[in-house]
PDB file of C-alpha atoms in Angstrom:
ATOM      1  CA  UNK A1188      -2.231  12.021  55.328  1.00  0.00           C
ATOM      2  CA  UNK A1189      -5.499  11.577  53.930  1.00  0.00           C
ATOM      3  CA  UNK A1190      -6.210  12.154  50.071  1.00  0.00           C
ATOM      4  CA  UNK A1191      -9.871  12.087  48.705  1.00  0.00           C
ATOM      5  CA  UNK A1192     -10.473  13.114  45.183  1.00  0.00           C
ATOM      6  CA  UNK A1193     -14.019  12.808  43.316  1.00  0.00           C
ATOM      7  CA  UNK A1194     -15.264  11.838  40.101  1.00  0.00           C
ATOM      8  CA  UNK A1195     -18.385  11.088  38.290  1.00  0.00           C
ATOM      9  CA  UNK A1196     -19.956  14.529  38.108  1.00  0.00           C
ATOM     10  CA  UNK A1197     -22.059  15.847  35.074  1.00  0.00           C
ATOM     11  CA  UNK A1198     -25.093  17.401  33.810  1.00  0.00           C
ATOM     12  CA  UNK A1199     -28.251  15.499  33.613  1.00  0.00           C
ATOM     13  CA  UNK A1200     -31.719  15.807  32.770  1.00  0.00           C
ATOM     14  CA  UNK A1201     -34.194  16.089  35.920  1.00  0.00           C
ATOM     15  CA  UNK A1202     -35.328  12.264  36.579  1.00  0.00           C
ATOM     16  CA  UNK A1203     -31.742  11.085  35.721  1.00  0.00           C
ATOM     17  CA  UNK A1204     -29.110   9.435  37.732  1.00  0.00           C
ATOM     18  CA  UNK A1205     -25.357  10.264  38.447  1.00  0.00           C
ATOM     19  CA  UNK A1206     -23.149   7.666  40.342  1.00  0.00           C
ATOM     20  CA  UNK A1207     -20.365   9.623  42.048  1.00  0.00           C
ATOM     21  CA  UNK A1208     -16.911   8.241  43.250  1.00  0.00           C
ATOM     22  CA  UNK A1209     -13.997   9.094  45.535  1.00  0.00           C
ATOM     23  CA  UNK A1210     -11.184   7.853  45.799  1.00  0.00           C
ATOM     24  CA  UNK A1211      -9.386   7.558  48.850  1.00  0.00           C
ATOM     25  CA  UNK A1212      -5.711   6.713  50.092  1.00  0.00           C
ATOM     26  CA  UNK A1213      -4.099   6.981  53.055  1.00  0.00           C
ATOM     27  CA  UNK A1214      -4.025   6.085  56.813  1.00  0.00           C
ATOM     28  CA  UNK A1215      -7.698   3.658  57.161  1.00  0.00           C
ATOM     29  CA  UNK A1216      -7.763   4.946  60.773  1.00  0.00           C
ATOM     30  CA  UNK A1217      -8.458   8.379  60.010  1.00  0.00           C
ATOM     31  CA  UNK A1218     -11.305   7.954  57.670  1.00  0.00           C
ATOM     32  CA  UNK A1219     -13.123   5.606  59.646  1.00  0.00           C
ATOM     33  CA  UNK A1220     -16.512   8.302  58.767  1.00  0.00           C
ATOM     34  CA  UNK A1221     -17.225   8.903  55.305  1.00  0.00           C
ATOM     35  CA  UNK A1222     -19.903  11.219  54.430  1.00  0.00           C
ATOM     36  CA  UNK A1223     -20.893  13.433  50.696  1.00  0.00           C
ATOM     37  CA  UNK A1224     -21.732  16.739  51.445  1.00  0.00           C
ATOM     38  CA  UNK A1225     -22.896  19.723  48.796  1.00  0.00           C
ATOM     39  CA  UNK A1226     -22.655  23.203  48.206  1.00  0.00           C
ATOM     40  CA  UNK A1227     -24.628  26.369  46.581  1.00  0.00           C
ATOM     41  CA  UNK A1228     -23.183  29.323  45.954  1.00  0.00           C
ATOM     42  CA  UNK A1229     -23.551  31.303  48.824  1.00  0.00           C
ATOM     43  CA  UNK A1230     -24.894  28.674  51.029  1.00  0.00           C
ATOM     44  CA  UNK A1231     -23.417  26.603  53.765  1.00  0.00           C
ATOM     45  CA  UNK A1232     -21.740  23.316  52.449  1.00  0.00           C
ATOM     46  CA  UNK A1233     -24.884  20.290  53.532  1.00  0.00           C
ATOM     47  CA  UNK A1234     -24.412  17.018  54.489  1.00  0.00           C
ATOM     48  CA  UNK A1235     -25.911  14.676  52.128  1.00  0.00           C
ATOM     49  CA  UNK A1236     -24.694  11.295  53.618  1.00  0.00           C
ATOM     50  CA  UNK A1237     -22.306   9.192  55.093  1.00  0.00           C
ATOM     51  CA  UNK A1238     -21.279   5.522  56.303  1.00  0.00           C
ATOM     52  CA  UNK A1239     -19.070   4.072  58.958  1.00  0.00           C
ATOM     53  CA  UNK A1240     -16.979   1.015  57.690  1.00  0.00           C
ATOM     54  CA  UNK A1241     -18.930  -1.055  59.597  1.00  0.00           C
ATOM     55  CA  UNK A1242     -21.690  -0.142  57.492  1.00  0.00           C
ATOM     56  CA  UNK A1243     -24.190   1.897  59.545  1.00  0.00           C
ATOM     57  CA  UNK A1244     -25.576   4.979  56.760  1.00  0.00           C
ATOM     58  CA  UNK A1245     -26.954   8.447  57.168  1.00  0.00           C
ATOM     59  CA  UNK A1246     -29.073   9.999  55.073  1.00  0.00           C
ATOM     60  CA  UNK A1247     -30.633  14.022  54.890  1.00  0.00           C
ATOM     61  CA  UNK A1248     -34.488  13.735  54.473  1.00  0.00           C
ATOM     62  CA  UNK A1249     -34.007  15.243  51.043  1.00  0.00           C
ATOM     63  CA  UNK A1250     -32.463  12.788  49.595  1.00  0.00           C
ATOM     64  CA  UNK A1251     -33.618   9.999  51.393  1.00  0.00           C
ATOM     65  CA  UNK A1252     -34.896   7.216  49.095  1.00  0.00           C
ATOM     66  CA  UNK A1253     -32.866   8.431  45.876  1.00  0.00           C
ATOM     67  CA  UNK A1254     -29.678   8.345  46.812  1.00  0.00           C
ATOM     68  CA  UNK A1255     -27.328   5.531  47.971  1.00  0.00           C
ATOM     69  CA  UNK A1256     -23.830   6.056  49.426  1.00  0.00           C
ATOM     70  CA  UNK A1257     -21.613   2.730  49.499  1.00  0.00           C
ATOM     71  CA  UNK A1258     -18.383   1.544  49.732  1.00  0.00           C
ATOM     72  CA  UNK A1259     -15.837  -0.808  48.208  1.00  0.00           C
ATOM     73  CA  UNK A1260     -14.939  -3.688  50.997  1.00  0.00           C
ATOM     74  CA  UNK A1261     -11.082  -2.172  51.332  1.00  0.00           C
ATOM     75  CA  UNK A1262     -12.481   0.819  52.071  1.00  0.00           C
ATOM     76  CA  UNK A1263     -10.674   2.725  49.373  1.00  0.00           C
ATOM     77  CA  UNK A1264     -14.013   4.233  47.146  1.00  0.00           C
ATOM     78  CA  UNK A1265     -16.737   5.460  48.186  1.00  0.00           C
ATOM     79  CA  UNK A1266     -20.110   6.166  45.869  1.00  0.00           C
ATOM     80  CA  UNK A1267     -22.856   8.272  45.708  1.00  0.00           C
ATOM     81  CA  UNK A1268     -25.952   6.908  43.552  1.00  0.00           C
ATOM     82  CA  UNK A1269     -28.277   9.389  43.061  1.00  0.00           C
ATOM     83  CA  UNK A1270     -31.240   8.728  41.048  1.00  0.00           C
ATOM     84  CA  UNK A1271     -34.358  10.239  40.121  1.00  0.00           C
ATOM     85  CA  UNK A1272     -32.591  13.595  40.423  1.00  0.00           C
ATOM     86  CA  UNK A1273     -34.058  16.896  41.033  1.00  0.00           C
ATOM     87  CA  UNK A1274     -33.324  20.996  39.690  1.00  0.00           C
ATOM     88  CA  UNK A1275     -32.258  21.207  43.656  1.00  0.00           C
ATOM     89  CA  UNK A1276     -29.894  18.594  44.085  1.00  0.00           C
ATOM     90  CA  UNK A1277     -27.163  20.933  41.800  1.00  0.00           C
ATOM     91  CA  UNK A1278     -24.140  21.467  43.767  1.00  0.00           C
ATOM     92  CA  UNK A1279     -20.962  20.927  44.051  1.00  0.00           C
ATOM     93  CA  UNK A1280     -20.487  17.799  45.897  1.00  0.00           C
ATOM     94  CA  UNK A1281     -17.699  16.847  48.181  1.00  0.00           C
ATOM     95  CA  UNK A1282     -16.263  14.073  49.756  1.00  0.00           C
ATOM     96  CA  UNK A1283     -15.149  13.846  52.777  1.00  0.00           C
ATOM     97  CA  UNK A1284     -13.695  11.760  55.756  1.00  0.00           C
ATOM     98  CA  UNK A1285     -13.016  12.010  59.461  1.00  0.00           C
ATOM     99  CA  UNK A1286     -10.780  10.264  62.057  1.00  0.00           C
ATOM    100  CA  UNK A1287     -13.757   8.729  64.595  1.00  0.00           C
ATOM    101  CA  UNK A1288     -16.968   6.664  64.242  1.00  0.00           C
ATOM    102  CA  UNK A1289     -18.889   9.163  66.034  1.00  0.00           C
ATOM    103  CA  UNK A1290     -18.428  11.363  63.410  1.00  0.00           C
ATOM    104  CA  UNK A1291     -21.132  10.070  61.288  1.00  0.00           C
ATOM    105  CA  UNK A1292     -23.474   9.959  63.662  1.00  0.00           C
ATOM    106  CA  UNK A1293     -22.927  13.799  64.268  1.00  0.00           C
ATOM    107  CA  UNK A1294     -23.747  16.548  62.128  1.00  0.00           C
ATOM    108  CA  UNK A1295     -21.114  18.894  62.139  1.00  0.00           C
ATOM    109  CA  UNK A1296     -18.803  19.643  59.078  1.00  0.00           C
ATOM    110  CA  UNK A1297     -15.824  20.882  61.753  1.00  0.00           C
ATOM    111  CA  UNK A1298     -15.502  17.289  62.634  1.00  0.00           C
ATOM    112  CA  UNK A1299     -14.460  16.234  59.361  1.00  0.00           C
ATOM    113  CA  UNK A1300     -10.692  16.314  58.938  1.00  0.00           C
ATOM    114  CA  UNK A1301     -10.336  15.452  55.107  1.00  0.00           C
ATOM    115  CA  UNK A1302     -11.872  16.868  52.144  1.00  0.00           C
ATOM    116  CA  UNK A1303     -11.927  16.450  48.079  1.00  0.00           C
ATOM    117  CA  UNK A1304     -11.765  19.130  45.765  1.00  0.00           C
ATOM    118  CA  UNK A1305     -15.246  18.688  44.692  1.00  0.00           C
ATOM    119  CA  UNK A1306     -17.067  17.375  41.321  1.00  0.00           C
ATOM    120  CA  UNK A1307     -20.102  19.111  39.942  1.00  0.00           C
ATOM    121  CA  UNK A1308     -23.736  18.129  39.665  1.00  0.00           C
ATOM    122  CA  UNK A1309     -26.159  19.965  37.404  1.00  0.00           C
ATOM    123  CA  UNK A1310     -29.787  18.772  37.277  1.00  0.00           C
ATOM    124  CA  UNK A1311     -32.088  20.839  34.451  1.00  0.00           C
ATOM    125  CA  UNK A1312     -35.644  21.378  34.653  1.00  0.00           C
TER     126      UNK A1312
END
């Protein structure tokens, strides 16, 4: 099994920055795709990001320049800078991994296998 769990959510002024973190454990193999997504209320949950171990990285156009996602060289924590934040980028924001490559070069959430409970962003005006 796969466990993911994220931290590093909070409320911050629009303009600020947030670094976010999950942890992960288990099997290496079946998180070779990491990716952040987030979620409104109501909405469909978006992909925000993700990275191969290799290192290749995916980015959605509306984050693109502000945000970072990385990874510790084991593998074990991923991050999500996000700076210059905006009212829009408040979600909840998940982590998430899946068992092939390919994943991250896809877009589509039924490919991931593993997900975090979540950690909440909150951007004011």
């Amino acid at each position: 099994q796969v466990q993911l769990q994220e931290s590093g959510g909070g409320s911050v002024q629009s303009g600020g920055s947030l670094k976010l973190s999950c942890a992960a454990s288990g099997d290496t193999y079946r998180r070779s795709c990491m990716g952040w997504f987030r979620q409104t209320p109501g909405n469909e949950r978006e992909q925000v990001a993700t990275i191969v171990r290799s290192g290749p990285t995916t980015y959605a156009d509306s984050v693109k320049g502000r945000f970072t996602i990385s990874q510790d060289s084991a593998g074990n924590t991923l991050y999500l800078q996000m700076n210059s934040l905006k009212p829009e980028d408040t979600a909840m924001y998940y982590c998430a991994a899946g068992n092939y490559i390919s994943t991250c070069g896809a877009r589509d959430i039924r490919d991931y296998n593993y997900w975090g409970q979540g950690t909440q962003v909150t951007v004011s005006s």
